[in-house]
Amino acid sequence: MFDPSSFRDPALAHKLIRGIDKHAAGIARQRGEKYIVHIMEVCGTHTMAIAKNGIRDIMPANIKLTSGPGCPVCVTANRDIDMAIEFAKHPEVIVTTFGDMLKVPGSYSSLNEEKGNGGDVRVVYSPLDALAIAQQNPDRLVVFISVGFETTTPIIAATIKRARDMKLENFAVYAANKTVPNALRAIADDPDIQIDALILPGHVSTIIGLDPYKFLATKFHIPGVITGFEPLDVLQGIYMLLKQIDASDTYIDIAYTRGVQAEGNPTAVKTIYEVFEETDAEWRGLGVIPGTGLAIKAEFAQYDALKRIELDPPAPREIKGCQCGDVLRGALPPYECRLFGKTCTPEHPIGPCMVSSEGSCAAYYRYTDYGRSK
């Protein structure tokens, strides 16, 4: 049985911190004391682990950790949230989704507000729960609002196949799912963002494995390490990245060997592409990135919510003053957003990065004093 305490051992943590200090010093000797090594943690769960365990504050002065676009709710564009809201306004529709989506503001409203206005919006813990709701409500269309990366997409695909096997006709999915590797390509290719290394997402990598990240090392010369989510996992990942940089070496590696195989999970990947096909997707802060979206294939069109109900939402608009887009692409730390900790708090969130349990603004607000006393 997995024992989390074994990944929080203080003696091992001190050993890794000494290793981090050693390689940070080596890099400073090579590149100069003023050179700052920028390491981006891609995954929102890593952002939470770093903030909760104070890892950012124990880094050497020349090592800076930056949050990236790995929170699926946060990177969902206003247009997709507006579409979910339009479904919630439809009298024949029951909207189902995960809890994080309810408070996320769209251009003019949120699912929570629409629920307050009488919309039938229900939180589920699995898309399979939405199938059960559809069985219980045969006279209404149950739409599952699907947001997530490769981690959650296999179960969405499996649910659609299950609905077909059950001949369930009143179930459909609004698919706003995204894939991660090409979003990292967009960040690596952005001249305004300096990234020296990447802490790669553990959960996503359990599905896709190591190969889809190799271009980061071969084309952009950015090392990457797939890590887990315990404090020692994160420290080990940072240590392995700095060791590569100190040795002027660049490759993609796995620290999270108890969860990730190099080949990933081919069965899960196959399930995804039985139901979905690649399309372009709009990311908050990153714009439209080719090939990072997943559209439901024509043979499963009856389970595509957009094919079942025609909607005409108003033109999307951005939230005034919210800088979540800049935070998500690593161009701005959360505490430098003009709304952070003032009008935007977890109790009264303005932007999605403060709403989501994986949001970087929420992580900084809950676990640090950035933007308050500093």
mmCIF file of C-alpha atoms in Angstrom:
data_model
loop_
_atom_site.group_PDB
_atom_site.id
_atom_site.type_symbol
_atom_site.label_atom_id
_atom_site.label_comp_id
_atom_site.label_asym_id
_atom_site.label_seq_id
_atom_site.Cartn_x
_atom_site.Cartn_y
_atom_site.Cartn_z
ATOM 1 C CA MET A 1 0.000 0.000 0.000
ATOM 2 C CA PHE A 2 1.188 3.525 -0.825
ATOM 3 C CA ASP A 3 2.359 5.363 2.290
ATOM 4 C CA PRO A 4 2.354 9.167 1.701
ATOM 5 C CA SER A 5 4.534 9.750 4.765
ATOM 6 C CA SER A 6 7.424 8.080 2.961
ATOM 7 C CA PHE A 7 7.365 10.981 0.466
ATOM 8 C CA ARG A 8 7.489 13.630 3.208
ATOM 9 C CA ASP A 9 10.587 12.388 5.053
ATOM 10 C CA PRO A 10 12.504 15.448 6.369
ATOM 11 C CA ALA A 11 15.914 13.754 6.073
ATOM 12 C CA LEU A 12 15.341 12.916 2.420
ATOM 13 C CA ALA A 13 13.984 16.409 1.803
ATOM 14 C CA HIS A 14 17.131 17.990 3.265
ATOM 15 C CA LYS A 15 19.279 15.726 1.106
ATOM 16 C CA LEU A 16 17.425 16.797 -2.043
ATOM 17 C CA ILE A 17 17.571 20.465 -1.018
ATOM 18 C CA ARG A 18 21.343 20.194 -0.596
ATOM 19 C CA GLY A 19 21.510 18.707 -4.096
ATOM 20 C CA ILE A 20 19.359 21.526 -5.459
ATOM 21 C CA ASP A 21 21.628 24.106 -3.789
ATOM 22 C CA LYS A 22 24.720 22.393 -5.207
ATOM 23 C CA HIS A 23 23.491 22.430 -8.801
ATOM 24 C CA ALA A 24 22.035 25.936 -8.488
ATOM 25 C CA ALA A 25 25.513 27.093 -7.421
ATOM 26 C CA GLY A 26 27.066 25.252 -10.350
ATOM 27 C CA ILE A 27 24.693 26.947 -12.772
ATOM 28 C CA ALA A 28 25.482 30.345 -11.208
ATOM 29 C CA ARG A 29 29.202 29.741 -11.768
ATOM 30 C CA GLN A 30 28.574 28.868 -15.417
ATOM 31 C CA ARG A 31 26.004 31.523 -16.327
ATOM 32 C CA GLY A 32 26.669 34.248 -13.780
ATOM 33 C CA GLU A 33 25.101 35.144 -10.459
ATOM 34 C CA LYS A 34 22.415 37.267 -12.100
ATOM 35 C CA TYR A 35 21.080 34.498 -14.326
ATOM 36 C CA ILE A 36 17.709 33.273 -13.077
ATOM 37 C CA VAL A 37 16.677 29.701 -13.946
ATOM 38 C CA HIS A 38 12.944 29.735 -14.719
ATOM 39 C CA ILE A 39 11.230 26.399 -14.044
ATOM 40 C CA MET A 40 7.543 26.109 -14.965
ATOM 41 C CA GLU A 41 5.317 23.649 -13.153
ATOM 42 C CA VAL A 42 2.758 22.768 -15.812
ATOM 43 C CA CYS A 43 0.167 21.062 -13.626
ATOM 44 C CA GLY A 44 -2.191 22.859 -11.269
ATOM 45 C CA THR A 45 -1.834 20.069 -8.720
ATOM 46 C CA HIS A 46 1.930 20.712 -8.696
ATOM 47 C CA THR A 47 1.208 24.403 -8.146
ATOM 48 C CA MET A 48 -0.900 23.499 -5.125
ATOM 49 C CA ALA A 49 1.781 21.116 -3.769
ATOM 50 C CA ILE A 50 4.525 23.734 -4.179
ATOM 51 C CA ALA A 51 2.493 26.434 -2.442
ATOM 52 C CA LYS A 52 1.148 24.211 0.344
ATOM 53 C CA ASN A 53 4.604 22.877 1.244
ATOM 54 C CA GLY A 54 6.471 26.178 0.940
ATOM 55 C CA ILE A 55 8.769 24.803 -1.777
ATOM 56 C CA ARG A 56 8.903 28.082 -3.704
ATOM 57 C CA ASP A 57 10.329 29.874 -0.671
ATOM 58 C CA ILE A 58 13.210 27.438 -0.087
ATOM 59 C CA MET A 59 14.580 27.654 -3.609
ATOM 60 C CA PRO A 60 18.040 29.214 -4.096
ATOM 61 C CA ALA A 61 17.994 32.850 -5.169
ATOM 62 C CA ASN A 62 18.727 31.979 -8.809
ATOM 63 C CA ILE A 63 15.871 29.455 -9.128
ATOM 64 C CA LYS A 64 12.370 30.726 -9.854
ATOM 65 C CA LEU A 65 9.275 28.512 -10.044
ATOM 66 C CA THR A 66 6.511 29.722 -12.357
ATOM 67 C CA SER A 67 2.971 28.373 -12.646
ATOM 68 C CA GLY A 68 1.769 27.198 -16.047
ATOM 69 C CA PRO A 69 -1.431 26.327 -17.930
ATOM 70 C CA GLY A 70 -2.160 22.968 -16.283
ATOM 71 C CA CYS A 71 -5.480 23.809 -14.661
ATOM 72 C CA PRO A 72 -8.172 22.573 -17.083
ATOM 73 C CA VAL A 73 -10.943 24.749 -15.686
ATOM 74 C CA CYS A 74 -8.693 27.833 -15.753
ATOM 75 C CA VAL A 75 -7.696 27.486 -19.421
ATOM 76 C CA THR A 76 -11.285 26.965 -20.563
ATOM 77 C CA ALA A 77 -12.142 29.936 -22.764
ATOM 78 C CA ASN A 78 -15.082 32.210 -21.997
ATOM 79 C CA ARG A 79 -16.781 31.009 -25.180
ATOM 80 C CA ASP A 80 -16.950 27.443 -23.830
ATOM 81 C CA ILE A 81 -18.271 28.596 -20.459
ATOM 82 C CA ASP A 82 -20.849 30.764 -22.246
ATOM 83 C CA MET A 83 -21.997 27.718 -24.231
ATOM 84 C CA ALA A 84 -22.405 25.715 -21.016
ATOM 85 C CA ILE A 85 -24.481 28.563 -19.619
ATOM 86 C CA GLU A 86 -26.685 28.586 -22.740
ATOM 87 C CA PHE A 87 -27.357 24.877 -22.246
ATOM 88 C CA ALA A 88 -28.340 25.608 -18.636
ATOM 89 C CA LYS A 89 -30.883 28.183 -19.836
ATOM 90 C CA HIS A 90 -32.605 25.653 -22.092
ATOM 91 C CA PRO A 91 -35.778 24.293 -20.445
ATOM 92 C CA GLU A 92 -35.374 20.806 -21.906
ATOM 93 C CA VAL A 93 -31.791 20.362 -20.678
ATOM 94 C CA ILE A 94 -30.277 19.084 -17.450
ATOM 95 C CA VAL A 95 -26.653 20.278 -17.280
ATOM 96 C CA THR A 96 -24.207 18.040 -15.436
ATOM 97 C CA THR A 97 -20.568 18.824 -14.723
ATOM 98 C CA PHE A 98 -17.806 18.699 -12.126
ATOM 99 C CA GLY A 99 -18.071 21.060 -9.153
ATOM 100 C CA ASP A 100 -15.212 23.389 -10.117
ATOM 101 C CA MET A 101 -17.110 24.570 -13.178
ATOM 102 C CA LEU A 102 -20.072 26.040 -11.314
ATOM 103 C CA LYS A 103 -18.406 29.204 -9.982
ATOM 104 C CA VAL A 104 -16.276 29.936 -13.026
ATOM 105 C CA PRO A 105 -17.501 33.180 -14.527
ATOM 106 C CA GLY A 106 -18.291 33.350 -18.213
ATOM 107 C CA SER A 107 -18.773 36.568 -20.107
ATOM 108 C CA TYR A 108 -22.060 37.500 -18.459
ATOM 109 C CA SER A 109 -22.989 34.809 -15.923
ATOM 110 C CA SER A 110 -21.925 31.481 -14.416
ATOM 111 C CA LEU A 111 -23.501 28.059 -14.094
ATOM 112 C CA ASN A 112 -24.066 28.823 -10.419
ATOM 113 C CA GLU A 113 -26.009 31.967 -11.292
ATOM 114 C CA GLU A 114 -28.069 30.091 -13.847
ATOM 115 C CA LYS A 115 -28.836 27.445 -11.244
ATOM 116 C CA GLY A 116 -30.044 30.247 -8.976
ATOM 117 C CA ASN A 117 -32.193 31.508 -11.834
ATOM 118 C CA GLY A 118 -33.929 28.145 -12.111
ATOM 119 C CA GLY A 119 -31.634 26.269 -14.478
ATOM 120 C CA ASP A 120 -31.289 22.544 -13.806
ATOM 121 C CA VAL A 121 -27.523 22.299 -13.122
ATOM 122 C CA ARG A 122 -26.232 19.278 -11.237
ATOM 123 C CA VAL A 123 -22.750 18.454 -9.931
ATOM 124 C CA VAL A 124 -21.541 14.924 -10.648
ATOM 125 C CA TYR A 125 -18.408 13.119 -9.504
ATOM 126 C CA SER A 126 -18.139 10.995 -12.642
ATOM 127 C CA PRO A 127 -19.593 11.270 -16.146
ATOM 128 C CA LEU A 128 -21.150 7.884 -15.446
ATOM 129 C CA ASP A 129 -23.333 9.683 -12.875
ATOM 130 C CA ALA A 130 -24.697 11.750 -15.753
ATOM 131 C CA LEU A 131 -25.757 8.545 -17.500
ATOM 132 C CA ALA A 132 -27.745 7.567 -14.418
ATOM 133 C CA ILE A 133 -29.466 10.979 -14.400
ATOM 134 C CA ALA A 134 -30.344 10.485 -18.081
ATOM 135 C CA GLN A 135 -31.904 7.100 -17.300
ATOM 136 C CA GLN A 136 -33.965 8.715 -14.521
ATOM 137 C CA ASN A 137 -35.146 11.577 -16.772
ATOM 138 C CA PRO A 138 -36.063 10.051 -20.146
ATOM 139 C CA ASP A 139 -38.067 13.125 -21.250
ATOM 140 C CA ARG A 140 -35.123 15.534 -20.941
ATOM 141 C CA LEU A 141 -31.702 15.808 -22.553
ATOM 142 C CA VAL A 142 -28.808 15.448 -20.098
ATOM 143 C CA VAL A 143 -25.742 17.393 -21.259
ATOM 144 C CA PHE A 144 -22.407 16.687 -19.600
ATOM 145 C CA ILE A 145 -20.045 19.695 -19.757
ATOM 146 C CA SER A 146 -16.689 18.027 -20.299
ATOM 147 C CA VAL A 147 -13.530 19.917 -19.366
ATOM 148 C CA GLY A 148 -10.159 18.284 -18.826
ATOM 149 C CA PHE A 149 -6.879 17.042 -20.233
ATOM 150 C CA GLU A 150 -5.735 13.554 -21.230
ATOM 151 C CA THR A 151 -6.227 12.457 -17.614
ATOM 152 C CA THR A 152 -10.018 12.627 -17.713
ATOM 153 C CA THR A 153 -10.720 12.236 -21.422
ATOM 154 C CA PRO A 154 -10.540 8.407 -21.485
ATOM 155 C CA ILE A 155 -13.447 8.130 -19.032
ATOM 156 C CA ILE A 156 -15.422 10.659 -21.086
ATOM 157 C CA ALA A 157 -14.826 8.580 -24.205
ATOM 158 C CA ALA A 158 -15.738 5.392 -22.353
ATOM 159 C CA THR A 159 -18.949 7.028 -21.104
ATOM 160 C CA ILE A 160 -20.006 7.951 -24.646
ATOM 161 C CA LYS A 161 -19.351 4.373 -25.767
ATOM 162 C CA ARG A 162 -21.352 3.127 -22.763
ATOM 163 C CA ALA A 163 -24.278 5.393 -23.704
ATOM 164 C CA ARG A 164 -24.228 3.932 -27.216
ATOM 165 C CA ASP A 165 -24.147 0.383 -25.851
ATOM 166 C CA MET A 166 -27.100 1.240 -23.599
ATOM 167 C CA LYS A 167 -28.940 2.834 -26.560
ATOM 168 C CA LEU A 168 -29.401 5.879 -24.335
ATOM 169 C CA GLU A 169 -30.799 8.621 -26.580
ATOM 170 C CA ASN A 170 -31.140 11.526 -24.107
ATOM 171 C CA PHE A 171 -27.463 11.923 -23.203
ATOM 172 C CA ALA A 172 -24.908 14.210 -24.882
ATOM 173 C CA VAL A 173 -21.522 15.792 -24.162
ATOM 174 C CA TYR A 174 -20.303 19.335 -24.716
ATOM 175 C CA ALA A 175 -16.635 18.561 -25.275
ATOM 176 C CA ALA A 176 -14.147 21.254 -24.266
ATOM 177 C CA ASN A 177 -11.349 18.747 -23.635
ATOM 178 C CA LYS A 178 -7.772 19.679 -24.451
ATOM 179 C CA THR A 179 -4.405 17.999 -24.906
ATOM 180 C CA VAL A 180 -1.248 19.282 -23.241
ATOM 181 C CA PRO A 181 1.898 18.782 -25.392
ATOM 182 C CA ASN A 182 1.157 21.362 -28.104
ATOM 183 C CA ALA A 183 0.196 23.933 -25.493
ATOM 184 C CA LEU A 184 3.727 23.514 -24.137
ATOM 185 C CA ARG A 185 5.021 23.977 -27.687
ATOM 186 C CA ALA A 186 3.183 27.318 -27.841
ATOM 187 C CA ILE A 187 4.762 28.419 -24.550
ATOM 188 C CA ALA A 188 8.234 27.273 -25.599
ATOM 189 C CA ASP A 189 7.822 29.147 -28.896
ATOM 190 C CA ASP A 190 6.685 32.401 -27.228
ATOM 191 C CA PRO A 191 9.609 34.876 -27.210
ATOM 192 C CA ASP A 192 8.007 36.802 -24.347
ATOM 193 C CA ILE A 193 8.179 33.842 -21.962
ATOM 194 C CA GLN A 194 11.491 32.617 -20.560
ATOM 195 C CA ILE A 195 11.369 28.954 -19.560
ATOM 196 C CA ASP A 196 14.553 26.971 -18.816
ATOM 197 C CA ALA A 197 12.925 23.733 -17.645
ATOM 198 C CA LEU A 198 9.541 22.106 -17.135
ATOM 199 C CA ILE A 199 8.047 20.070 -14.303
ATOM 200 C CA LEU A 200 5.768 17.894 -16.433
ATOM 201 C CA PRO A 201 2.332 16.710 -15.275
ATOM 202 C CA GLY A 202 2.171 13.333 -13.560
ATOM 203 C CA HIS A 203 -1.505 12.572 -14.153
ATOM 204 C CA VAL A 204 -1.508 13.457 -17.857
ATOM 205 C CA SER A 205 1.690 11.478 -18.332
ATOM 206 C CA THR A 206 0.166 8.309 -16.899
ATOM 207 C CA ILE A 207 -1.914 8.327 -20.091
ATOM 208 C CA ILE A 208 0.434 9.709 -22.784
ATOM 209 C CA GLY A 209 3.822 8.633 -21.382
ATOM 210 C CA LEU A 210 7.127 10.332 -22.186
ATOM 211 C CA ASP A 211 7.444 10.453 -25.977
ATOM 212 C CA PRO A 212 4.997 13.338 -26.700
ATOM 213 C CA TYR A 213 7.281 15.716 -24.742
ATOM 214 C CA LYS A 214 10.551 14.855 -26.508
ATOM 215 C CA PHE A 215 10.292 17.809 -28.905
ATOM 216 C CA LEU A 216 10.814 20.133 -25.929
ATOM 217 C CA ALA A 217 14.358 18.802 -25.529
ATOM 218 C CA THR A 218 15.233 18.207 -29.173
ATOM 219 C CA LYS A 219 13.788 21.377 -30.724
ATOM 220 C CA PHE A 220 13.672 23.901 -27.881
ATOM 221 C CA HIS A 221 16.490 22.519 -25.696
ATOM 222 C CA ILE A 222 14.224 22.630 -22.641
ATOM 223 C CA PRO A 223 14.634 19.726 -20.192
ATOM 224 C CA GLY A 224 11.560 18.191 -18.616
ATOM 225 C CA VAL A 225 10.928 15.816 -15.722
ATOM 226 C CA ILE A 226 7.609 14.079 -15.042
ATOM 227 C CA THR A 227 6.983 14.194 -11.301
ATOM 228 C CA GLY A 228 4.420 13.142 -8.719
ATOM 229 C CA PHE A 229 2.644 15.350 -6.227
ATOM 230 C CA GLU A 230 4.167 14.671 -2.815
ATOM 231 C CA PRO A 231 6.763 17.173 -1.507
ATOM 232 C CA LEU A 232 9.675 14.795 -2.160
ATOM 233 C CA ASP A 233 8.365 14.138 -5.688
ATOM 234 C CA VAL A 234 8.487 17.826 -6.498
ATOM 235 C CA LEU A 235 11.917 18.335 -4.908
ATOM 236 C CA GLN A 236 13.272 15.331 -6.783
ATOM 237 C CA GLY A 237 11.911 16.704 -10.052
ATOM 238 C CA ILE A 238 13.565 20.088 -9.455
ATOM 239 C CA TYR A 239 16.825 18.364 -8.484
ATOM 240 C CA MET A 240 16.798 16.257 -11.675
ATOM 241 C CA LEU A 241 16.122 19.337 -13.824
ATOM 242 C CA LEU A 242 18.922 21.384 -12.258
ATOM 243 C CA LYS A 243 21.299 18.435 -12.588
ATOM 244 C CA GLN A 244 20.635 18.402 -16.335
ATOM 245 C CA ILE A 245 21.122 22.150 -16.692
ATOM 246 C CA ASP A 246 24.300 22.103 -14.590
ATOM 247 C CA ALA A 247 25.672 19.344 -16.838
ATOM 248 C CA SER A 248 24.571 21.214 -19.999
ATOM 249 C CA ASP A 249 22.443 18.206 -20.857
ATOM 250 C CA THR A 250 18.837 18.219 -22.081
ATOM 251 C CA TYR A 251 16.347 15.369 -22.134
ATOM 252 C CA ILE A 252 12.950 14.293 -20.822
ATOM 253 C CA ASP A 253 12.981 12.067 -17.744
ATOM 254 C CA ILE A 254 10.572 10.425 -15.303
ATOM 255 C CA ALA A 255 10.842 10.909 -11.541
ATOM 256 C CA TYR A 256 7.311 9.604 -10.973
ATOM 257 C CA THR A 257 8.163 6.004 -11.845
ATOM 258 C CA ARG A 258 5.566 4.560 -9.456
ATOM 259 C CA GLY A 259 2.820 6.167 -11.569
ATOM 260 C CA VAL A 260 4.150 6.685 -15.087
ATOM 261 C CA GLN A 261 5.514 4.281 -17.668
ATOM 262 C CA ALA A 262 7.475 5.651 -20.623
ATOM 263 C CA GLU A 263 4.893 4.258 -23.017
ATOM 264 C CA GLY A 264 1.971 5.642 -21.001
ATOM 265 C CA ASN A 265 -1.336 3.784 -21.155
ATOM 266 C CA PRO A 266 -1.910 2.752 -24.799
ATOM 267 C CA THR A 267 -5.361 1.329 -24.012
ATOM 268 C CA ALA A 268 -6.541 4.666 -22.604
ATOM 269 C CA VAL A 269 -5.101 6.565 -25.572
ATOM 270 C CA LYS A 270 -6.840 4.176 -27.964
ATOM 271 C CA THR A 271 -10.148 4.757 -26.160
ATOM 272 C CA ILE A 272 -9.760 8.523 -26.545
ATOM 273 C CA TYR A 273 -9.223 8.368 -30.290
ATOM 274 C CA GLU A 274 -11.992 5.847 -30.874
ATOM 275 C CA VAL A 275 -14.449 8.586 -29.900
ATOM 276 C CA PHE A 276 -12.593 11.887 -30.420
ATOM 277 C CA GLU A 277 -10.530 13.441 -33.183
ATOM 278 C CA GLU A 278 -8.084 16.318 -32.988
ATOM 279 C CA THR A 279 -9.303 19.828 -33.642
ATOM 280 C CA ASP A 280 -8.171 23.352 -32.836
ATOM 281 C CA ALA A 281 -8.950 24.691 -29.370
ATOM 282 C CA GLU A 282 -9.041 28.111 -27.768
ATOM 283 C CA TRP A 283 -7.075 28.387 -24.518
ATOM 284 C CA ARG A 284 -7.504 31.257 -22.092
ATOM 285 C CA GLY A 285 -4.306 33.288 -22.292
ATOM 286 C CA LEU A 286 -2.807 31.266 -25.129
ATOM 287 C CA GLY A 287 -5.378 31.801 -27.869
ATOM 288 C CA VAL A 288 -6.254 29.176 -30.467
ATOM 289 C CA ILE A 289 -3.681 26.352 -30.558
ATOM 290 C CA PRO A 290 -3.946 23.965 -33.516
ATOM 291 C CA GLY A 291 -4.587 20.324 -32.706
ATOM 292 C CA THR A 292 -5.082 20.739 -28.953
ATOM 293 C CA GLY A 293 -8.840 20.226 -28.901
ATOM 294 C CA LEU A 294 -10.847 17.008 -29.085
ATOM 295 C CA ALA A 295 -14.069 16.917 -31.105
ATOM 296 C CA ILE A 296 -16.541 14.036 -31.031
ATOM 297 C CA LYS A 297 -16.246 11.943 -34.203
ATOM 298 C CA ALA A 298 -19.101 11.852 -36.728
ATOM 299 C CA GLU A 299 -19.951 8.248 -35.876
ATOM 300 C CA PHE A 300 -20.782 9.388 -32.323
ATOM 301 C CA ALA A 301 -22.554 12.612 -33.446
ATOM 302 C CA GLN A 302 -25.762 11.764 -31.580
ATOM 303 C CA TYR A 303 -23.785 12.246 -28.353
ATOM 304 C CA ASP A 304 -22.413 15.644 -29.419
ATOM 305 C CA ALA A 305 -24.480 18.269 -27.578
ATOM 306 C CA LEU A 306 -23.779 20.853 -30.284
ATOM 307 C CA LYS A 307 -25.432 18.553 -32.816
ATOM 308 C CA ARG A 308 -28.504 18.080 -30.603
ATOM 309 C CA ILE A 309 -29.430 21.668 -29.710
ATOM 310 C CA GLU A 310 -28.724 24.822 -31.674
ATOM 311 C CA LEU A 311 -27.462 27.654 -29.480
ATOM 312 C CA ASP A 312 -26.658 31.266 -30.233
ATOM 313 C CA PRO A 313 -24.736 32.720 -27.283
ATOM 314 C CA PRO A 314 -23.791 36.413 -27.269
ATOM 315 C CA ALA A 315 -20.271 37.353 -28.299
ATOM 316 C CA PRO A 316 -17.809 36.492 -25.509
ATOM 317 C CA ARG A 317 -16.052 39.233 -23.583
ATOM 318 C CA GLU A 318 -13.182 39.142 -21.116
ATOM 319 C CA ILE A 319 -13.611 40.001 -17.450
ATOM 320 C CA LYS A 320 -12.506 43.584 -16.870
ATOM 321 C CA GLY A 321 -9.201 43.743 -15.002
ATOM 322 C CA CYS A 322 -8.735 39.958 -14.749
ATOM 323 C CA GLN A 323 -5.219 38.853 -15.772
ATOM 324 C CA CYS A 324 -5.714 35.078 -15.555
ATOM 325 C CA GLY A 325 -4.574 34.785 -19.169
ATOM 326 C CA ASP A 326 -1.143 36.250 -18.353
ATOM 327 C CA VAL A 327 -0.877 34.065 -15.223
ATOM 328 C CA LEU A 328 -1.654 30.903 -17.199
ATOM 329 C CA ARG A 329 1.117 31.454 -19.732
ATOM 330 C CA GLY A 330 3.649 32.226 -17.027
ATOM 331 C CA ALA A 331 3.980 35.888 -17.954
ATOM 332 C CA LEU A 332 2.668 37.220 -14.616
ATOM 333 C CA PRO A 333 2.782 35.862 -11.056
ATOM 334 C CA PRO A 334 -0.697 35.748 -9.510
ATOM 335 C CA TYR A 335 0.094 38.337 -6.839
ATOM 336 C CA GLU A 336 0.926 40.933 -9.479
ATOM 337 C CA CYS A 337 -2.604 40.839 -10.893
ATOM 338 C CA ARG A 338 -4.254 44.101 -9.901
ATOM 339 C CA LEU A 339 -7.313 42.236 -8.563
ATOM 340 C CA PHE A 340 -5.481 39.555 -6.532
ATOM 341 C CA GLY A 341 -6.439 39.534 -2.855
ATOM 342 C CA LYS A 342 -8.448 42.738 -3.264
ATOM 343 C CA THR A 343 -11.634 42.290 -5.248
ATOM 344 C CA CYS A 344 -10.662 38.713 -6.267
ATOM 345 C CA THR A 345 -10.532 36.179 -3.413
ATOM 346 C CA PRO A 346 -11.647 32.537 -3.055
ATOM 347 C CA GLU A 347 -14.820 33.776 -1.362
ATOM 348 C CA HIS A 348 -15.515 36.264 -4.177
ATOM 349 C CA PRO A 349 -13.551 35.025 -7.216
ATOM 350 C CA ILE A 350 -13.378 37.190 -10.309
ATOM 351 C CA GLY A 351 -11.290 34.927 -12.544
ATOM 352 C CA PRO A 352 -11.045 31.140 -12.981
ATOM 353 C CA CYS A 353 -7.529 30.939 -11.493
ATOM 354 C CA MET A 354 -9.028 31.956 -8.144
ATOM 355 C CA VAL A 355 -12.045 29.652 -8.522
ATOM 356 C CA SER A 356 -10.517 26.297 -9.334
ATOM 357 C CA SER A 357 -9.048 23.977 -6.719
ATOM 358 C CA GLU A 358 -6.036 23.714 -9.073
ATOM 359 C CA GLY A 359 -5.847 27.436 -9.855
ATOM 360 C CA SER A 360 -2.534 29.172 -9.262
ATOM 361 C CA CYS A 361 -4.179 32.303 -7.815
ATOM 362 C CA ALA A 362 -6.081 30.163 -5.312
ATOM 363 C CA ALA A 363 -2.830 28.360 -4.400
ATOM 364 C CA TYR A 364 -0.967 31.621 -3.769
ATOM 365 C CA TYR A 365 -3.867 33.079 -1.816
ATOM 366 C CA ARG A 366 -4.398 30.069 0.429
ATOM 367 C CA TYR A 367 -0.815 29.101 1.185
ATOM 368 C CA THR A 368 1.400 32.188 0.856
ATOM 369 C CA ASP A 369 1.418 35.793 1.927
ATOM 370 C CA TYR A 370 2.344 37.079 -1.524
ATOM 371 C CA GLY A 371 0.304 40.133 -2.415
ATOM 372 C CA ARG A 372 -0.633 40.728 1.201
ATOM 373 C CA SER A 373 2.419 41.707 3.231
ATOM 374 C CA LYS A 374 5.116 41.535 0.521
#
